[in-house]
Amino acid sequence: MDIAPAVYHDLLRSAARRLTGHQRRSFQAEVAQALCRGSARQAERLFGWGRQSVALGQQEAVHGVRCQEDFAARGLKPREERDPQLARDIRDLAEPHTQADPQMNSALKYTRLTAAALRQALIAEKGYRAEDLPKPRTLRRILNRLGYRIKRIQKTKPLKKPKETDAIFDNLHAQPEPGSDPGTLDLSLDTKAKVHLGDYDRGGQTRSDARGATPQAWDHDPPPKKKGCHGAC
């Protein structure tokens, strides 16, 4: 079966695209040597490869020396590397809002400053124009790369004692001790635990009677209409 030369050319181009670095240059040099009489310019015309890359692959094959690639240096650098002043301004604004890991498990710093608030602070305090700044999503990534992570605020700061506290306890201590009056019935109610009122199972257990009958509950738990206190009330 006859196959048009264009089909072979497409296959060779496809094979080259699947390779990178030294392997691609070596393949291109072999194809140029076999099909283009060693001409890098003709390989560029037929396959669209850069003739400098083909020539470099040929030199590597002749001298047995491989050029090292630096793929990490390619592409667009992060914004904070391209704009060091922006990185310094972000640190100046984020540092007062940060704290170290309290358990010392990492060197990361936690910040309470959101990306949206940081953007507004850069405009208001550092004089940036809104159109010159990255969007909040990009600022979040910059904060992460600079070592700042957002963390949930810990509710550990105690409140001050209300001024009514002493009066409440003074009134409590002024009351007679339980059981001091035989004619008074003392009741102690704990109404902190609230339960749904209705035929709910609540995940509990009960003893059945002699016939083995047990209370029945709904097969589904509908939203409660009322709540009541558990136990004595």
mmCIF file with all atom_site columns, C-alpha atoms in Angstrom:
data_model
loop_
_atom_site.group_PDB
_atom_site.id
_atom_site.type_symbol
_atom_site.label_atom_id
_atom_site.label_alt_id
_atom_site.label_comp_id
_atom_site.label_asym_id
_atom_site.label_entity_id
_atom_site.label_seq_id
_atom_site.pdbx_PDB_ins_code
_atom_site.Cartn_x
_atom_site.Cartn_y
_atom_site.Cartn_z
_atom_site.occupancy
_atom_site.B_iso_or_equiv
_atom_site.pdbx_formal_charge
_atom_site.auth_seq_id
_atom_site.auth_comp_id
_atom_site.auth_asym_id
_atom_site.auth_atom_id
_atom_site.pdbx_PDB_model_num
ATOM 1   C CA . MET A 1 1   ? 0.000   0.000  0.000   1.00 0.00 ? 1   MET A CA 1
ATOM 2   C CA . ASP A 1 2   ? 1.400   3.354  -1.040  1.00 0.00 ? 2   ASP A CA 1
ATOM 3   C CA . ILE A 1 3   ? 1.482   6.042  1.628   1.00 0.00 ? 3   ILE A CA 1
ATOM 4   C CA . ALA A 1 4   ? 1.975   9.676  0.751   1.00 0.00 ? 4   ALA A CA 1
ATOM 5   C CA . PRO A 1 5   ? 5.193   11.300 2.045   1.00 0.00 ? 5   PRO A CA 1
ATOM 6   C CA . ALA A 1 6   ? 3.100   13.868 3.918   1.00 0.00 ? 6   ALA A CA 1
ATOM 7   C CA . VAL A 1 7   ? 1.809   11.079 6.178   1.00 0.00 ? 7   VAL A CA 1
ATOM 8   C CA . TYR A 1 8   ? 5.364   10.104 7.121   1.00 0.00 ? 8   TYR A CA 1
ATOM 9   C CA . HIS A 1 9   ? 6.199   13.717 7.798   1.00 0.00 ? 9   HIS A CA 1
ATOM 10  C CA . ASP A 1 10  ? 3.204   14.033 10.123  1.00 0.00 ? 10  ASP A CA 1
ATOM 11  C CA . LEU A 1 11  ? 4.257   10.900 11.979  1.00 0.00 ? 11  LEU A CA 1
ATOM 12  C CA . LEU A 1 12  ? 7.787   12.206 12.453  1.00 0.00 ? 12  LEU A CA 1
ATOM 13  C CA . ARG A 1 13  ? 6.501   15.562 13.689  1.00 0.00 ? 13  ARG A CA 1
ATOM 14  C CA . SER A 1 14  ? 4.188   13.757 16.118  1.00 0.00 ? 14  SER A CA 1
ATOM 15  C CA . ALA A 1 15  ? 7.035   11.597 17.427  1.00 0.00 ? 15  ALA A CA 1
ATOM 16  C CA . ALA A 1 16  ? 9.259   14.647 17.984  1.00 0.00 ? 16  ALA A CA 1
ATOM 17  C CA . ARG A 1 17  ? 6.528   16.432 19.953  1.00 0.00 ? 17  ARG A CA 1
ATOM 18  C CA . ARG A 1 18  ? 6.418   13.526 22.403  1.00 0.00 ? 18  ARG A CA 1
ATOM 19  C CA . LEU A 1 19  ? 10.076  14.029 23.304  1.00 0.00 ? 19  LEU A CA 1
ATOM 20  C CA . THR A 1 20  ? 11.851  16.797 25.186  1.00 0.00 ? 20  THR A CA 1
ATOM 21  C CA . GLY A 1 21  ? 15.363  18.142 25.593  1.00 0.00 ? 21  GLY A CA 1
ATOM 22  C CA . HIS A 1 22  ? 18.253  15.954 24.555  1.00 0.00 ? 22  HIS A CA 1
ATOM 23  C CA . GLN A 1 23  ? 16.001  13.120 23.372  1.00 0.00 ? 23  GLN A CA 1
ATOM 24  C CA . ARG A 1 24  ? 14.151  15.398 20.968  1.00 0.00 ? 24  ARG A CA 1
ATOM 25  C CA . ARG A 1 25  ? 17.364  16.906 19.589  1.00 0.00 ? 25  ARG A CA 1
ATOM 26  C CA . SER A 1 26  ? 18.868  13.443 19.119  1.00 0.00 ? 26  SER A CA 1
ATOM 27  C CA . PHE A 1 27  ? 15.784  12.224 17.247  1.00 0.00 ? 27  PHE A CA 1
ATOM 28  C CA . GLN A 1 28  ? 15.698  15.323 15.046  1.00 0.00 ? 28  GLN A CA 1
ATOM 29  C CA . ALA A 1 29  ? 19.395  14.928 14.224  1.00 0.00 ? 29  ALA A CA 1
ATOM 30  C CA . GLU A 1 30  ? 18.901  11.275 13.230  1.00 0.00 ? 30  GLU A CA 1
ATOM 31  C CA . VAL A 1 31  ? 15.958  12.156 10.976  1.00 0.00 ? 31  VAL A CA 1
ATOM 32  C CA . ALA A 1 32  ? 17.896  15.019 9.370   1.00 0.00 ? 32  ALA A CA 1
ATOM 33  C CA . GLN A 1 33  ? 20.866  12.726 8.753   1.00 0.00 ? 33  GLN A CA 1
ATOM 34  C CA . ALA A 1 34  ? 18.716  9.957  7.242   1.00 0.00 ? 34  ALA A CA 1
ATOM 35  C CA . LEU A 1 35  ? 16.173  11.954 5.234   1.00 0.00 ? 35  LEU A CA 1
ATOM 36  C CA . CYS A 1 36  ? 17.688  15.412 4.707   1.00 0.00 ? 36  CYS A CA 1
ATOM 37  C CA . ARG A 1 37  ? 21.326  14.549 3.910   1.00 0.00 ? 37  ARG A CA 1
ATOM 38  C CA . GLY A 1 38  ? 22.373  16.041 7.225   1.00 0.00 ? 38  GLY A CA 1
ATOM 39  C CA . SER A 1 39  ? 20.923  19.472 6.390   1.00 0.00 ? 39  SER A CA 1
ATOM 40  C CA . ALA A 1 40  ? 19.388  21.192 9.405   1.00 0.00 ? 40  ALA A CA 1
ATOM 41  C CA . ARG A 1 41  ? 17.858  23.855 7.152   1.00 0.00 ? 41  ARG A CA 1
ATOM 42  C CA . GLN A 1 42  ? 16.070  21.223 5.045   1.00 0.00 ? 42  GLN A CA 1
ATOM 43  C CA . ALA A 1 43  ? 14.784  19.521 8.223   1.00 0.00 ? 43  ALA A CA 1
ATOM 44  C CA . GLU A 1 44  ? 13.386  22.883 9.298   1.00 0.00 ? 44  GLU A CA 1
ATOM 45  C CA . ARG A 1 45  ? 11.648  23.308 5.919   1.00 0.00 ? 45  ARG A CA 1
ATOM 46  C CA . LEU A 1 46  ? 10.156  19.795 5.846   1.00 0.00 ? 46  LEU A CA 1
ATOM 47  C CA . PHE A 1 47  ? 9.208   19.242 9.495   1.00 0.00 ? 47  PHE A CA 1
ATOM 48  C CA . GLY A 1 48  ? 9.038   22.745 10.971  1.00 0.00 ? 48  GLY A CA 1
ATOM 49  C CA . TRP A 1 49  ? 11.817  22.070 13.496  1.00 0.00 ? 49  TRP A CA 1
ATOM 50  C CA . GLY A 1 50  ? 14.179  24.850 14.505  1.00 0.00 ? 50  GLY A CA 1
ATOM 51  C CA . ARG A 1 51  ? 17.400  24.389 12.618  1.00 0.00 ? 51  ARG A CA 1
ATOM 52  C CA . GLN A 1 52  ? 19.436  25.578 15.625  1.00 0.00 ? 52  GLN A CA 1
ATOM 53  C CA . SER A 1 53  ? 17.962  22.715 17.663  1.00 0.00 ? 53  SER A CA 1
ATOM 54  C CA . VAL A 1 54  ? 18.673  20.201 14.896  1.00 0.00 ? 54  VAL A CA 1
ATOM 55  C CA . ALA A 1 55  ? 22.242  21.463 14.519  1.00 0.00 ? 55  ALA A CA 1
ATOM 56  C CA . LEU A 1 56  ? 22.787  21.250 18.270  1.00 0.00 ? 56  LEU A CA 1
ATOM 57  C CA . GLY A 1 57  ? 21.589  17.642 18.254  1.00 0.00 ? 57  GLY A CA 1
ATOM 58  C CA . GLN A 1 58  ? 24.033  16.852 15.463  1.00 0.00 ? 58  GLN A CA 1
ATOM 59  C CA . GLN A 1 59  ? 26.934  18.396 17.401  1.00 0.00 ? 59  GLN A CA 1
ATOM 60  C CA . GLU A 1 60  ? 25.977  16.451 20.508  1.00 0.00 ? 60  GLU A CA 1
ATOM 61  C CA . ALA A 1 61  ? 25.998  13.217 18.488  1.00 0.00 ? 61  ALA A CA 1
ATOM 62  C CA . VAL A 1 62  ? 29.407  13.993 16.950  1.00 0.00 ? 62  VAL A CA 1
ATOM 63  C CA . HIS A 1 63  ? 31.201  15.076 20.141  1.00 0.00 ? 63  HIS A CA 1
ATOM 64  C CA . GLY A 1 64  ? 29.333  12.898 22.616  1.00 0.00 ? 64  GLY A CA 1
ATOM 65  C CA . VAL A 1 65  ? 28.592  15.914 24.826  1.00 0.00 ? 65  VAL A CA 1
ATOM 66  C CA . ARG A 1 66  ? 25.074  16.495 26.113  1.00 0.00 ? 66  ARG A CA 1
ATOM 67  C CA . CYS A 1 67  ? 23.818  19.979 26.910  1.00 0.00 ? 67  CYS A CA 1
ATOM 68  C CA . GLN A 1 68  ? 21.928  20.243 30.197  1.00 0.00 ? 68  GLN A CA 1
ATOM 69  C CA . GLU A 1 69  ? 18.417  21.663 30.152  1.00 0.00 ? 69  GLU A CA 1
ATOM 70  C CA . ASP A 1 70  ? 17.020  24.067 32.737  1.00 0.00 ? 70  ASP A CA 1
ATOM 71  C CA . PHE A 1 71  ? 13.282  23.564 32.388  1.00 0.00 ? 71  PHE A CA 1
ATOM 72  C CA . ALA A 1 72  ? 12.609  25.120 35.789  1.00 0.00 ? 72  ALA A CA 1
ATOM 73  C CA . ALA A 1 73  ? 13.898  28.472 34.540  1.00 0.00 ? 73  ALA A CA 1
ATOM 74  C CA . ARG A 1 74  ? 11.375  28.559 31.706  1.00 0.00 ? 74  ARG A CA 1
ATOM 75  C CA . GLY A 1 75  ? 7.979   30.197 31.847  1.00 0.00 ? 75  GLY A CA 1
ATOM 76  C CA . LEU A 1 76  ? 6.722   33.257 33.654  1.00 0.00 ? 76  LEU A CA 1
ATOM 77  C CA . LYS A 1 77  ? 8.213   33.841 37.090  1.00 0.00 ? 77  LYS A CA 1
ATOM 78  C CA . PRO A 1 78  ? 5.896   34.437 40.071  1.00 0.00 ? 78  PRO A CA 1
ATOM 79  C CA . ARG A 1 79  ? 4.691   37.996 40.559  1.00 0.00 ? 79  ARG A CA 1
ATOM 80  C CA . GLU A 1 80  ? 6.586   38.460 43.822  1.00 0.00 ? 80  GLU A CA 1
ATOM 81  C CA . GLU A 1 81  ? 9.862   37.600 42.062  1.00 0.00 ? 81  GLU A CA 1
ATOM 82  C CA . ARG A 1 82  ? 9.175   39.975 39.186  1.00 0.00 ? 82  ARG A CA 1
ATOM 83  C CA . ASP A 1 83  ? 8.110   42.724 41.603  1.00 0.00 ? 83  ASP A CA 1
ATOM 84  C CA . PRO A 1 84  ? 10.223  42.542 44.797  1.00 0.00 ? 84  PRO A CA 1
ATOM 85  C CA . GLN A 1 85  ? 8.754   45.817 46.077  1.00 0.00 ? 85  GLN A CA 1
ATOM 86  C CA . LEU A 1 86  ? 5.276   44.300 46.051  1.00 0.00 ? 86  LEU A CA 1
ATOM 87  C CA . ALA A 1 87  ? 6.565   41.348 48.072  1.00 0.00 ? 87  ALA A CA 1
ATOM 88  C CA . ARG A 1 88  ? 8.084   43.712 50.658  1.00 0.00 ? 88  ARG A CA 1
ATOM 89  C CA . ASP A 1 89  ? 4.866   45.712 50.928  1.00 0.00 ? 89  ASP A CA 1
ATOM 90  C CA . ILE A 1 90  ? 2.832   42.524 51.379  1.00 0.00 ? 90  ILE A CA 1
ATOM 91  C CA . ARG A 1 91  ? 5.142   41.396 54.184  1.00 0.00 ? 91  ARG A CA 1
ATOM 92  C CA . ASP A 1 92  ? 4.888   44.813 55.863  1.00 0.00 ? 92  ASP A CA 1
ATOM 93  C CA . LEU A 1 93  ? 1.096   44.571 55.882  1.00 0.00 ? 93  LEU A CA 1
ATOM 94  C CA . ALA A 1 94  ? 0.822   40.879 56.755  1.00 0.00 ? 94  ALA A CA 1
ATOM 95  C CA . GLU A 1 95  ? 3.440   40.722 59.512  1.00 0.00 ? 95  GLU A CA 1
ATOM 96  C CA . PRO A 1 96  ? 1.423   42.588 62.201  1.00 0.00 ? 96  PRO A CA 1
ATOM 97  C CA . HIS A 1 97  ? -1.449  40.128 61.655  1.00 0.00 ? 97  HIS A CA 1
ATOM 98  C CA . THR A 1 98  ? 0.590   36.921 61.931  1.00 0.00 ? 98  THR A CA 1
ATOM 99  C CA . GLN A 1 99  ? 1.525   34.466 64.621  1.00 0.00 ? 99  GLN A CA 1
ATOM 100 C CA . ALA A 1 100 ? 3.809   31.453 64.676  1.00 0.00 ? 100 ALA A CA 1
ATOM 101 C CA . ASP A 1 101 ? 2.631   27.883 64.892  1.00 0.00 ? 101 ASP A CA 1
ATOM 102 C CA . PRO A 1 102 ? 1.912   27.498 68.627  1.00 0.00 ? 102 PRO A CA 1
ATOM 103 C CA . GLN A 1 103 ? 3.018   23.850 68.561  1.00 0.00 ? 103 GLN A CA 1
ATOM 104 C CA . MET A 1 104 ? 6.214   24.678 66.663  1.00 0.00 ? 104 MET A CA 1
ATOM 105 C CA . ASN A 1 105 ? 5.509   21.904 64.157  1.00 0.00 ? 105 ASN A CA 1
ATOM 106 C CA . SER A 1 106 ? 6.327   24.076 61.146  1.00 0.00 ? 106 SER A CA 1
ATOM 107 C CA . ALA A 1 107 ? 7.976   27.336 60.172  1.00 0.00 ? 107 ALA A CA 1
ATOM 108 C CA . LEU A 1 108 ? 4.766   28.636 58.583  1.00 0.00 ? 108 LEU A CA 1
ATOM 109 C CA . LYS A 1 109 ? 3.150   31.807 59.823  1.00 0.00 ? 109 LYS A CA 1
ATOM 110 C CA . TYR A 1 110 ? -0.590  32.093 60.209  1.00 0.00 ? 110 TYR A CA 1
ATOM 111 C CA . THR A 1 111 ? -2.306  35.309 59.196  1.00 0.00 ? 111 THR A CA 1
ATOM 112 C CA . ARG A 1 112 ? -5.767  36.706 59.932  1.00 0.00 ? 112 ARG A CA 1
ATOM 113 C CA . LEU A 1 113 ? -5.482  39.081 56.981  1.00 0.00 ? 113 LEU A CA 1
ATOM 114 C CA . THR A 1 114 ? -7.595  37.987 54.022  1.00 0.00 ? 114 THR A CA 1
ATOM 115 C CA . ALA A 1 115 ? -6.541  38.503 50.418  1.00 0.00 ? 115 ALA A CA 1
ATOM 116 C CA . ALA A 1 116 ? -9.362  40.997 49.816  1.00 0.00 ? 116 ALA A CA 1
ATOM 117 C CA . ALA A 1 117 ? -8.371  43.023 52.896  1.00 0.00 ? 117 ALA A CA 1
ATOM 118 C CA . LEU A 1 118 ? -4.725  42.887 51.822  1.00 0.00 ? 118 LEU A CA 1
ATOM 119 C CA . ARG A 1 119 ? -5.623  44.289 48.402  1.00 0.00 ? 119 ARG A CA 1
ATOM 120 C CA . GLN A 1 120 ? -7.506  47.189 49.974  1.00 0.00 ? 120 GLN A CA 1
ATOM 121 C CA . ALA A 1 121 ? -4.596  47.869 52.328  1.00 0.00 ? 121 ALA A CA 1
ATOM 122 C CA . LEU A 1 122 ? -2.140  47.963 49.423  1.00 0.00 ? 122 LEU A CA 1
ATOM 123 C CA . ILE A 1 123 ? -4.305  50.593 47.766  1.00 0.00 ? 123 ILE A CA 1
ATOM 124 C CA . ALA A 1 124 ? -5.013  52.651 50.895  1.00 0.00 ? 124 ALA A CA 1
ATOM 125 C CA . GLU A 1 125 ? -1.657  52.428 52.683  1.00 0.00 ? 125 GLU A CA 1
ATOM 126 C CA . LYS A 1 126 ? 0.926   51.695 49.984  1.00 0.00 ? 126 LYS A CA 1
ATOM 127 C CA . GLY A 1 127 ? -0.481  53.833 47.174  1.00 0.00 ? 127 GLY A CA 1
ATOM 128 C CA . TYR A 1 128 ? -1.054  51.121 44.584  1.00 0.00 ? 128 TYR A CA 1
ATOM 129 C CA . ARG A 1 129 ? -3.680  51.522 41.892  1.00 0.00 ? 129 ARG A CA 1
ATOM 130 C CA . ALA A 1 130 ? -6.363  48.856 41.706  1.00 0.00 ? 130 ALA A CA 1
ATOM 131 C CA . GLU A 1 131 ? -5.617  48.106 38.045  1.00 0.00 ? 131 GLU A CA 1
ATOM 132 C CA . ASP A 1 132 ? -1.920  47.505 38.869  1.00 0.00 ? 132 ASP A CA 1
ATOM 133 C CA . LEU A 1 133 ? -2.580  44.892 41.549  1.00 0.00 ? 133 LEU A CA 1
ATOM 134 C CA . PRO A 1 134 ? -3.292  41.159 41.149  1.00 0.00 ? 134 PRO A CA 1
ATOM 135 C CA . LYS A 1 135 ? -6.751  39.841 41.832  1.00 0.00 ? 135 LYS A CA 1
ATOM 136 C CA . PRO A 1 136 ? -7.573  38.452 45.319  1.00 0.00 ? 136 PRO A CA 1
ATOM 137 C CA . ARG A 1 137 ? -7.076  34.850 44.118  1.00 0.00 ? 137 ARG A CA 1
ATOM 138 C CA . THR A 1 138 ? -3.542  35.673 42.955  1.00 0.00 ? 138 THR A CA 1
ATOM 139 C CA . LEU A 1 139 ? -2.824  37.507 46.209  1.00 0.00 ? 139 LEU A CA 1
ATOM 140 C CA . ARG A 1 140 ? -3.882  34.402 48.144  1.00 0.00 ? 140 ARG A CA 1
ATOM 141 C CA . ARG A 1 141 ? -1.353  32.367 46.182  1.00 0.00 ? 141 ARG A CA 1
ATOM 142 C CA . ILE A 1 142 ? 1.337   34.978 46.787  1.00 0.00 ? 142 ILE A CA 1
ATOM 143 C CA . LEU A 1 143 ? 0.626   34.912 50.537  1.00 0.00 ? 143 LEU A CA 1
ATOM 144 C CA . ASN A 1 144 ? 0.910   31.121 50.501  1.00 0.00 ? 144 ASN A CA 1
ATOM 145 C CA . ARG A 1 145 ? 4.205   31.215 48.619  1.00 0.00 ? 145 ARG A CA 1
ATOM 146 C CA . LEU A 1 146 ? 5.577   33.802 51.035  1.00 0.00 ? 146 LEU A CA 1
ATOM 147 C CA . GLY A 1 147 ? 4.861   31.421 53.898  1.00 0.00 ? 147 GLY A CA 1
ATOM 148 C CA . TYR A 1 148 ? 1.633   32.881 55.265  1.00 0.00 ? 148 TYR A CA 1
ATOM 149 C CA . ARG A 1 149 ? -1.312  30.544 55.769  1.00 0.00 ? 149 ARG A CA 1
ATOM 150 C CA . ILE A 1 150 ? -4.776  31.565 56.859  1.00 0.00 ? 150 ILE A CA 1
ATOM 151 C CA . LYS A 1 151 ? -5.958  29.867 60.029  1.00 0.00 ? 151 LYS A CA 1
ATOM 152 C CA . ARG A 1 152 ? -9.189  29.779 61.969  1.00 0.00 ? 152 ARG A CA 1
ATOM 153 C CA . ILE A 1 153 ? -9.187  32.203 64.900  1.00 0.00 ? 153 ILE A CA 1
ATOM 154 C CA . GLN A 1 154 ? -8.921  30.325 68.195  1.00 0.00 ? 154 GLN A CA 1
ATOM 155 C CA . LYS A 1 155 ? -11.599 31.118 70.762  1.00 0.00 ? 155 LYS A CA 1
ATOM 156 C CA . THR A 1 156 ? -9.264  31.005 73.756  1.00 0.00 ? 156 THR A CA 1
ATOM 157 C CA . LYS A 1 157 ? -9.286  34.601 74.995  1.00 0.00 ? 157 LYS A CA 1
ATOM 158 C CA . PRO A 1 158 ? -11.258 34.749 78.272  1.00 0.00 ? 158 PRO A CA 1
ATOM 159 C CA . LEU A 1 159 ? -13.917 37.379 78.761  1.00 0.00 ? 159 LEU A CA 1
ATOM 160 C CA . LYS A 1 160 ? -13.793 39.787 81.665  1.00 0.00 ? 160 LYS A CA 1
ATOM 161 C CA . LYS A 1 161 ? -16.041 39.025 84.614  1.00 0.00 ? 161 LYS A CA 1
ATOM 162 C CA . PRO A 1 162 ? -19.352 40.898 84.234  1.00 0.00 ? 162 PRO A CA 1
ATOM 163 C CA . LYS A 1 163 ? -20.056 43.417 86.956  1.00 0.00 ? 163 LYS A CA 1
ATOM 164 C CA . GLU A 1 164 ? -23.302 41.586 87.839  1.00 0.00 ? 164 GLU A CA 1
ATOM 165 C CA . THR A 1 165 ? -21.453 38.382 88.791  1.00 0.00 ? 165 THR A CA 1
ATOM 166 C CA . ASP A 1 166 ? -20.765 39.346 92.412  1.00 0.00 ? 166 ASP A CA 1
ATOM 167 C CA . ALA A 1 167 ? -24.363 40.482 92.943  1.00 0.00 ? 167 ALA A CA 1
ATOM 168 C CA . ILE A 1 168 ? -25.708 37.207 91.548  1.00 0.00 ? 168 ILE A CA 1
ATOM 169 C CA . PHE A 1 169 ? -23.614 35.091 93.890  1.00 0.00 ? 169 PHE A CA 1
ATOM 170 C CA . ASP A 1 170 ? -24.312 37.333 96.883  1.00 0.00 ? 170 ASP A CA 1
ATOM 171 C CA . ASN A 1 171 ? -28.031 36.806 96.277  1.00 0.00 ? 171 ASN A CA 1
ATOM 172 C CA . LEU A 1 172 ? -27.500 33.061 95.939  1.00 0.00 ? 172 LEU A CA 1
ATOM 173 C CA . HIS A 1 173 ? -25.562 32.851 99.198  1.00 0.00 ? 173 HIS A CA 1
ATOM 174 C CA . ALA A 1 174 ? -28.285 34.838 100.995 1.00 0.00 ? 174 ALA A CA 1
ATOM 175 C CA . GLN A 1 175 ? -30.862 32.158 100.211 1.00 0.00 ? 175 GLN A CA 1
ATOM 176 C CA . PRO A 1 176 ? -31.553 29.512 102.892 1.00 0.00 ? 176 PRO A CA 1
ATOM 177 C CA . GLU A 1 177 ? -29.910 26.152 102.538 1.00 0.00 ? 177 GLU A CA 1
ATOM 178 C CA . PRO A 1 178 ? -32.008 23.448 100.802 1.00 0.00 ? 178 PRO A CA 1
ATOM 179 C CA . GLY A 1 179 ? -34.086 21.476 103.265 1.00 0.00 ? 179 GLY A CA 1
ATOM 180 C CA . SER A 1 180 ? -33.927 24.096 106.012 1.00 0.00 ? 180 SER A CA 1
ATOM 181 C CA . ASP A 1 181 ? -37.711 24.590 105.931 1.00 0.00 ? 181 ASP A CA 1
ATOM 182 C CA . PRO A 1 182 ? -39.649 21.310 106.369 1.00 0.00 ? 182 PRO A CA 1
ATOM 183 C CA . GLY A 1 183 ? -42.716 22.872 104.755 1.00 0.00 ? 183 GLY A CA 1
ATOM 184 C CA . THR A 1 184 ? -40.922 23.770 101.547 1.00 0.00 ? 184 THR A CA 1
ATOM 185 C CA . LEU A 1 185 ? -40.351 21.342 98.711  1.00 0.00 ? 185 LEU A CA 1
ATOM 186 C CA . ASP A 1 186 ? -36.966 21.950 97.055  1.00 0.00 ? 186 ASP A CA 1
ATOM 187 C CA . LEU A 1 187 ? -36.682 21.110 93.378  1.00 0.00 ? 187 LEU A CA 1
ATOM 188 C CA . SER A 1 188 ? -33.470 21.076 91.339  1.00 0.00 ? 188 SER A CA 1
ATOM 189 C CA . LEU A 1 189 ? -33.926 21.354 87.599  1.00 0.00 ? 189 LEU A CA 1
ATOM 190 C CA . ASP A 1 190 ? -31.256 21.182 84.936  1.00 0.00 ? 190 ASP A CA 1
ATOM 191 C CA . THR A 1 191 ? -32.664 22.649 81.738  1.00 0.00 ? 191 THR A CA 1
ATOM 192 C CA . LYS A 1 192 ? -29.454 22.881 79.761  1.00 0.00 ? 192 LYS A CA 1
ATOM 193 C CA . ALA A 1 193 ? -30.004 19.739 77.678  1.00 0.00 ? 193 ALA A CA 1
ATOM 194 C CA . LYS A 1 194 ? -32.712 20.297 75.069  1.00 0.00 ? 194 LYS A CA 1
ATOM 195 C CA . VAL A 1 195 ? -34.321 17.415 73.200  1.00 0.00 ? 195 VAL A CA 1
ATOM 196 C CA . HIS A 1 196 ? -36.744 17.237 70.298  1.00 0.00 ? 196 HIS A CA 1
ATOM 197 C CA . LEU A 1 197 ? -40.322 16.593 71.382  1.00 0.00 ? 197 LEU A CA 1
ATOM 198 C CA . GLY A 1 198 ? -41.949 13.783 69.453  1.00 0.00 ? 198 GLY A CA 1
ATOM 199 C CA . ASP A 1 199 ? -41.603 10.097 68.694  1.00 0.00 ? 199 ASP A CA 1
ATOM 200 C CA . TYR A 1 200 ? -37.831 10.278 68.112  1.00 0.00 ? 200 TYR A CA 1
ATOM 201 C CA . ASP A 1 201 ? -35.567 7.380  69.012  1.00 0.00 ? 201 ASP A CA 1
ATOM 202 C CA . ARG A 1 202 ? -32.651 9.766  69.839  1.00 0.00 ? 202 ARG A CA 1
ATOM 203 C CA . GLY A 1 203 ? -30.297 6.819  69.541  1.00 0.00 ? 203 GLY A CA 1
ATOM 204 C CA . GLY A 1 204 ? -31.307 5.581  72.996  1.00 0.00 ? 204 GLY A CA 1
ATOM 205 C CA . GLN A 1 205 ? -32.188 2.219  74.507  1.00 0.00 ? 205 GLN A CA 1
ATOM 206 C CA . THR A 1 206 ? -34.888 1.024  76.913  1.00 0.00 ? 206 THR A CA 1
ATOM 207 C CA . ARG A 1 207 ? -35.863 -2.166 78.663  1.00 0.00 ? 207 ARG A CA 1
ATOM 208 C CA . SER A 1 208 ? -38.805 -4.048 77.188  1.00 0.00 ? 208 SER A CA 1
ATOM 209 C CA . ASP A 1 209 ? -41.609 -5.450 79.293  1.00 0.00 ? 209 ASP A CA 1
ATOM 210 C CA . ALA A 1 210 ? -42.250 -9.119 79.968  1.00 0.00 ? 210 ALA A CA 1
ATOM 211 C CA . ARG A 1 211 ? -43.966 -9.484 76.604  1.00 0.00 ? 211 ARG A CA 1
ATOM 212 C CA . GLY A 1 212 ? -40.972 -8.045 74.786  1.00 0.00 ? 212 GLY A CA 1
ATOM 213 C CA . ALA A 1 213 ? -42.785 -4.927 73.598  1.00 0.00 ? 213 ALA A CA 1
ATOM 214 C CA . THR A 1 214 ? -40.675 -1.806 73.114  1.00 0.00 ? 214 THR A CA 1
ATOM 215 C CA . PRO A 1 215 ? -41.681 1.788  72.369  1.00 0.00 ? 215 PRO A CA 1
ATOM 216 C CA . GLN A 1 216 ? -41.845 2.646  68.693  1.00 0.00 ? 216 GLN A CA 1
ATOM 217 C CA . ALA A 1 217 ? -40.366 5.708  66.989  1.00 0.00 ? 217 ALA A CA 1
ATOM 218 C CA . TRP A 1 218 ? -40.708 7.349  63.589  1.00 0.00 ? 218 TRP A CA 1
ATOM 219 C CA . ASP A 1 219 ? -38.805 5.691  60.781  1.00 0.00 ? 219 ASP A CA 1
ATOM 220 C CA . HIS A 1 220 ? -37.593 9.164  59.715  1.00 0.00 ? 220 HIS A CA 1
ATOM 221 C CA . ASP A 1 221 ? -36.765 12.148 61.888  1.00 0.00 ? 221 ASP A CA 1
ATOM 222 C CA . PRO A 1 222 ? -38.829 15.149 60.727  1.00 0.00 ? 222 PRO A CA 1
ATOM 223 C CA . PRO A 1 223 ? -37.812 18.656 61.737  1.00 0.00 ? 223 PRO A CA 1
ATOM 224 C CA . PRO A 1 224 ? -38.916 19.204 65.346  1.00 0.00 ? 224 PRO A CA 1
ATOM 225 C CA . LYS A 1 225 ? -41.804 21.521 66.069  1.00 0.00 ? 225 LYS A CA 1
ATOM 226 C CA . LYS A 1 226 ? -40.923 21.880 69.759  1.00 0.00 ? 226 LYS A CA 1
ATOM 227 C CA . LYS A 1 227 ? -37.979 21.326 72.049  1.00 0.00 ? 227 LYS A CA 1
ATOM 228 C CA . GLY A 1 228 ? -38.035 20.540 75.758  1.00 0.00 ? 228 GLY A CA 1
ATOM 229 C CA . CYS A 1 229 ? -35.590 20.049 78.574  1.00 0.00 ? 229 CYS A CA 1
ATOM 230 C CA . HIS A 1 230 ? -34.238 16.625 79.323  1.00 0.00 ? 230 HIS A CA 1
ATOM 231 C CA . GLY A 1 231 ? -34.832 14.882 82.620  1.00 0.00 ? 231 GLY A CA 1
ATOM 232 C CA . ALA A 1 232 ? -36.708 16.490 85.487  1.00 0.00 ? 232 ALA A CA 1
ATOM 233 C CA . CYS A 1 233 ? -38.737 18.970 83.434  1.00 0.00 ? 233 CYS A CA 1
#
